[in-house]
Coordinates of C-alpha atoms in Angstrom, one line a residue:
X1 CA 47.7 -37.4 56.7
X2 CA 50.0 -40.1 57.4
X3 CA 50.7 -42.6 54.2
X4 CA 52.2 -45.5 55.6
X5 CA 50.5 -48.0 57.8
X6 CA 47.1 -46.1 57.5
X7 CA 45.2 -49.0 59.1
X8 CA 47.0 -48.3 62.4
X9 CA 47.0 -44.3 62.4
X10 CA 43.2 -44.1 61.6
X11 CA 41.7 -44.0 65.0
X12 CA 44.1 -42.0 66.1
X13 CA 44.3 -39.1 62.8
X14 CA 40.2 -39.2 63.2
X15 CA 40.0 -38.9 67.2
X16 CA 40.7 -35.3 66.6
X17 CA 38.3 -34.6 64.5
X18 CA 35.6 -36.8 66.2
X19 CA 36.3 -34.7 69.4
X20 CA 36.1 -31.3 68.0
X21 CA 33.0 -32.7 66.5
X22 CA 31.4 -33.5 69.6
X23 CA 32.3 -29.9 70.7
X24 CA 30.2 -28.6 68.0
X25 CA 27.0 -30.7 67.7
X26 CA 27.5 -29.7 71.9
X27 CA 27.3 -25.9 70.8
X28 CA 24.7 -26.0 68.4
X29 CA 22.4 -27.8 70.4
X30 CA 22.9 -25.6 73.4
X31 CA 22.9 -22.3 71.6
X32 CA 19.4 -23.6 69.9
X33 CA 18.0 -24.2 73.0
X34 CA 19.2 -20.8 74.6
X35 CA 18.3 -18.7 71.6
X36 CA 14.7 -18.6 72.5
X37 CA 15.5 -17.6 75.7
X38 CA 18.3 -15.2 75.2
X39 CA 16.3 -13.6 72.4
X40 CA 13.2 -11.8 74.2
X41 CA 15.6 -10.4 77.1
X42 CA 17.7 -9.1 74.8
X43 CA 15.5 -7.4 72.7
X44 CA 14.2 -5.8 76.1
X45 CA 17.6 -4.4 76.6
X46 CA 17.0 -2.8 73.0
X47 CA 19.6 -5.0 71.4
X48 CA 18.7 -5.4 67.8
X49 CA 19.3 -9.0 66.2
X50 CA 18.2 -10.8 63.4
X51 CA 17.7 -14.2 63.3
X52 CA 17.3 -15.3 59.5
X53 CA 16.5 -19.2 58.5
X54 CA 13.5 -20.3 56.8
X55 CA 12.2 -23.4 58.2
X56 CA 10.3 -24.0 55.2
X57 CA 13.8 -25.1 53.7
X58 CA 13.7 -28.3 55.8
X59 CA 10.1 -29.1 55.7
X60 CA 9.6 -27.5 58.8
X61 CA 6.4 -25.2 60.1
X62 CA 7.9 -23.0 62.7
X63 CA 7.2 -25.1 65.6
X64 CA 9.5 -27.7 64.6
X65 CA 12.7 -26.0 64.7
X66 CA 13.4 -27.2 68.4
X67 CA 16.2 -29.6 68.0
X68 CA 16.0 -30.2 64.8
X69 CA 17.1 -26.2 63.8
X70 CA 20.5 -27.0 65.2
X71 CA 20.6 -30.5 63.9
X72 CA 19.7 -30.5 60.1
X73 CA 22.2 -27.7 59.2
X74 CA 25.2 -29.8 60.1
X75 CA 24.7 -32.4 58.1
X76 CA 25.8 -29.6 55.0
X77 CA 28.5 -28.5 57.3
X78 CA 28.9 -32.0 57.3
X79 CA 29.5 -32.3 53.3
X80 CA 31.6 -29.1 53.4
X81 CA 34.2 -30.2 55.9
X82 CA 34.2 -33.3 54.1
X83 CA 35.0 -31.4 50.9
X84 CA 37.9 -29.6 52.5
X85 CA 39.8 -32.7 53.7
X86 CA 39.3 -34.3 50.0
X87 CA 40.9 -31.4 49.1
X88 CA 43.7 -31.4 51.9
X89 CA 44.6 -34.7 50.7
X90 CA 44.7 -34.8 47.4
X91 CA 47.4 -31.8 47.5
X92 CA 49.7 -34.3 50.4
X93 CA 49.5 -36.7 47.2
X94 CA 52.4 -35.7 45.6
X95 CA 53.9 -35.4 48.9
X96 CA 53.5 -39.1 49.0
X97 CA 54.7 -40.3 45.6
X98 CA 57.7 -38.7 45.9
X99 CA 58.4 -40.0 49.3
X100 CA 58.1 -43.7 47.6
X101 CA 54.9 -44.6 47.6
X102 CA 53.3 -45.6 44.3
X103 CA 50.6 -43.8 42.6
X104 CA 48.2 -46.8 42.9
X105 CA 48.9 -46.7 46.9
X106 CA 48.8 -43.3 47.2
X107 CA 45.1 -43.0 45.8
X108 CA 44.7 -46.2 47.9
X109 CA 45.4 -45.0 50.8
X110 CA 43.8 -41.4 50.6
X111 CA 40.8 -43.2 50.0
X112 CA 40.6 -45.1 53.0
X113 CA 41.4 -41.8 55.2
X114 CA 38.3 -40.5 53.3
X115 CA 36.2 -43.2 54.2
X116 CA 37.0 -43.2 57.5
X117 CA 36.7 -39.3 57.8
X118 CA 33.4 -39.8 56.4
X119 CA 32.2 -42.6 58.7
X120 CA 33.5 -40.4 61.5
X121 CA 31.4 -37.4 59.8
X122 CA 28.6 -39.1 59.6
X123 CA 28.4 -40.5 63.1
X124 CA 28.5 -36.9 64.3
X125 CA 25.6 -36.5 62.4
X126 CA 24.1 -39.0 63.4
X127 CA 24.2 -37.9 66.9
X128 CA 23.4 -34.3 66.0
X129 CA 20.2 -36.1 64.8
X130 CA 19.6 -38.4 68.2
X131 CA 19.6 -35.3 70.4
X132 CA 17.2 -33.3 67.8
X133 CA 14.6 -37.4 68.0
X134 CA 15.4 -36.9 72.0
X135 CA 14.0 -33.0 71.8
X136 CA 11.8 -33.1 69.5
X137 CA 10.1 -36.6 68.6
X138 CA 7.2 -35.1 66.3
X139 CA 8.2 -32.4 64.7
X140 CA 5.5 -29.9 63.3
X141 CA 5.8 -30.8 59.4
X142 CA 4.8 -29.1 56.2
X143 CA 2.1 -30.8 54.2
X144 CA 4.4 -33.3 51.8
X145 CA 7.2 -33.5 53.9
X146 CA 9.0 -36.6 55.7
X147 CA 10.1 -36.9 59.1
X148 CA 13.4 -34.8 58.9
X149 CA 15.3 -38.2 61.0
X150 CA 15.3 -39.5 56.9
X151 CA 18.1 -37.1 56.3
X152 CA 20.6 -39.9 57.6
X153 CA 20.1 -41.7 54.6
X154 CA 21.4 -39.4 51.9
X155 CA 23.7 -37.8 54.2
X156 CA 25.5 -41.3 54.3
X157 CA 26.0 -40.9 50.6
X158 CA 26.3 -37.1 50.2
X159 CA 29.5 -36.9 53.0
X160 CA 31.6 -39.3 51.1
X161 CA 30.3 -37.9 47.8
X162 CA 31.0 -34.6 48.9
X163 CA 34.9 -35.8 50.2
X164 CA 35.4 -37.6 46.9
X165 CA 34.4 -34.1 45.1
X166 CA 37.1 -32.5 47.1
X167 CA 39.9 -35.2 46.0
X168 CA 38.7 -34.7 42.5
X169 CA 39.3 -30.3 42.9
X170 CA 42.5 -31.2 44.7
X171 CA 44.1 -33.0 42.5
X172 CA 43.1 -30.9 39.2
X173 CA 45.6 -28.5 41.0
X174 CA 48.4 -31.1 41.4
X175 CA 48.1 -32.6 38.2
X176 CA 47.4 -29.5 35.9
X177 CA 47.9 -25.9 35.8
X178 CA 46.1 -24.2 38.4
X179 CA 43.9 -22.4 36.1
X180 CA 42.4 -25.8 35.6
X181 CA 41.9 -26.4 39.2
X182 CA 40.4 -22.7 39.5
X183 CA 38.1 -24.0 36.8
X184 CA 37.1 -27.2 38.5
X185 CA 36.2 -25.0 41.8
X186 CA 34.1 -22.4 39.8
X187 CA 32.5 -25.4 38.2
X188 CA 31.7 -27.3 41.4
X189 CA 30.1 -24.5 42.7
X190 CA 28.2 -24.0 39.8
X191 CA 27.0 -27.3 39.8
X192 CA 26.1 -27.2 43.4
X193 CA 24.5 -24.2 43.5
X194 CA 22.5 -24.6 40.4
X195 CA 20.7 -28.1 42.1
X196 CA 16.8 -27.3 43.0
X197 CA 16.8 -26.1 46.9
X198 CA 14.9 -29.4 47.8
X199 CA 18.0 -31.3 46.5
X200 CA 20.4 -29.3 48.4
X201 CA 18.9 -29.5 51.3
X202 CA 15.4 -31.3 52.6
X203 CA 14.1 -34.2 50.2
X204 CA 10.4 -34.1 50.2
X205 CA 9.2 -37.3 49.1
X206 CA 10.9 -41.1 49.2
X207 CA 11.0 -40.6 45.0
X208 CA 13.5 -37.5 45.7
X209 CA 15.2 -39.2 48.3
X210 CA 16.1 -41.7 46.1
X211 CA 17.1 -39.1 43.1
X212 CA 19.6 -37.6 45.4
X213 CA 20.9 -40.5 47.0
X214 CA 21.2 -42.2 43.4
X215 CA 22.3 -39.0 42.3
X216 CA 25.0 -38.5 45.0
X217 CA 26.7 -42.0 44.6
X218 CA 27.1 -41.9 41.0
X219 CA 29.1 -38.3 41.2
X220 CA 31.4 -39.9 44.3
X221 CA 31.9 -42.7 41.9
X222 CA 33.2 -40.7 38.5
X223 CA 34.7 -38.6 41.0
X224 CA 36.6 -41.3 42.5
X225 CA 37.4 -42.6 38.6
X226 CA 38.2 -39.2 37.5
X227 CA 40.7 -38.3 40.1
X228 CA 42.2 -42.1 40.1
X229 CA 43.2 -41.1 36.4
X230 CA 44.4 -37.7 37.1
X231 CA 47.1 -39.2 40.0
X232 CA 48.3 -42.2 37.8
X233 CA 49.5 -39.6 34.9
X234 CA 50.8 -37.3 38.1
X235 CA 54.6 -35.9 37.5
X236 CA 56.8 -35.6 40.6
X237 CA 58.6 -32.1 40.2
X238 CA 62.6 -32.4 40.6

């Protein structure tokens, strides 16, 4: 990540990621689409796969996969990737202040390259999500569940939260021992993992959706604080 004039270098230190992006909403979609085809022939030819997936996960009976099969799961690959580059960046931090930029400007400016990775994130998801309306309009649904186009809405939140995490992991490593940055992972995960299915992935009712987008942007937020207090005590090695 570039630190100086980050305003300018955005569009282009985002392009790359927006394209390779594209590539893969393109791939899921098109191996979604083929799988149903591809899978009878093969099994003909006595090939043996299995195809695991509940579609119950998302809210879905099993006629509303089309589209939206390839669609919802990269909104969490979404989150993920945005976790890795909060990471990424908060370890170029130190990087940064010894190069001369101030701790205040540093956390500034890897801020706004998280925002803007999650905007671009996001976008991608939101195209994911176009293509799976364009397929598949009406879904078939489970009794209780919501159209799964709501998922844009938390997803806003839960990208930048999920970025925000990362910078919070990353810089436990750069400003402690690394045992407490191991910590932090093992307790993310924990935390993650430990969330009700629903919450992870499908809210089921507008009162849930609200829970986890509430939910979601209050963690970003004393993630955000947390890790702004972690890089103003950060020492620059000799």
């Amino acid at each position: 990540m570039t630190t100086h004039n980050t305003l300018r270098s955005l569009p282009r230190e985002h392009s790359g990621l927006f394209l390779i992006g594209l590539i893969v909403v393109a791939a899921a979609h098109t191996i979604g689409l083929l799988l149903p085809v591809l899978l009878p022939r093969l099994m003909t030819l006595g090939v043996d796969i299995e195809v695991t997936g509940n579609p119950a996960q998302w809210g879905l009976g099993e006629g509303g996969m089309r589209g939206w099969g390839a669609a919802l799961p990269l909104i969490h690959a979404a989150m993920i990737c945005a976790l890795v580059y909060g990471v990424i960046t908060a370890c170029m931090s130190r990087v940064s202040v010894s190069a001369g930029l101030t701790r205040r400007a540093t956390w500034r400016e890897s801020a706004r390259y998280l925002a803007g990775t999650a905007v671009v994130l996001w976008v991608l998801v939101l195209l994911a999500v176009l293509v799976a309306l364009a397929l598949n309009p009406a879904p078939q649904l489970l009794e209780g569940s919501m159209h799964p186009l709501v998922q844009l809405i938390p997803a806003a939140v839960k990208i930048p939260a999920g970025a925000a995490l990362g910078y919070l992991v990353g810089m436990a490593f750069m400003r402690f021992h690394w045992i407490v940055g191991v910590v932090a992972c093992v307790g993310l995960v924990t935390l993650l993992t430990s969330l009700p299915i629903s919450v992870q992935l499908t809210p089921s009712s507008i009162t849930e959706m609200v829970v986890v987008t509430v939910g979601a942007v209050l963690l970003a937020v004393a993630a955000a604080a947390a890790s702004r207090g972690m890089i103003a005590s950060l020492q620059i090695e000799p």
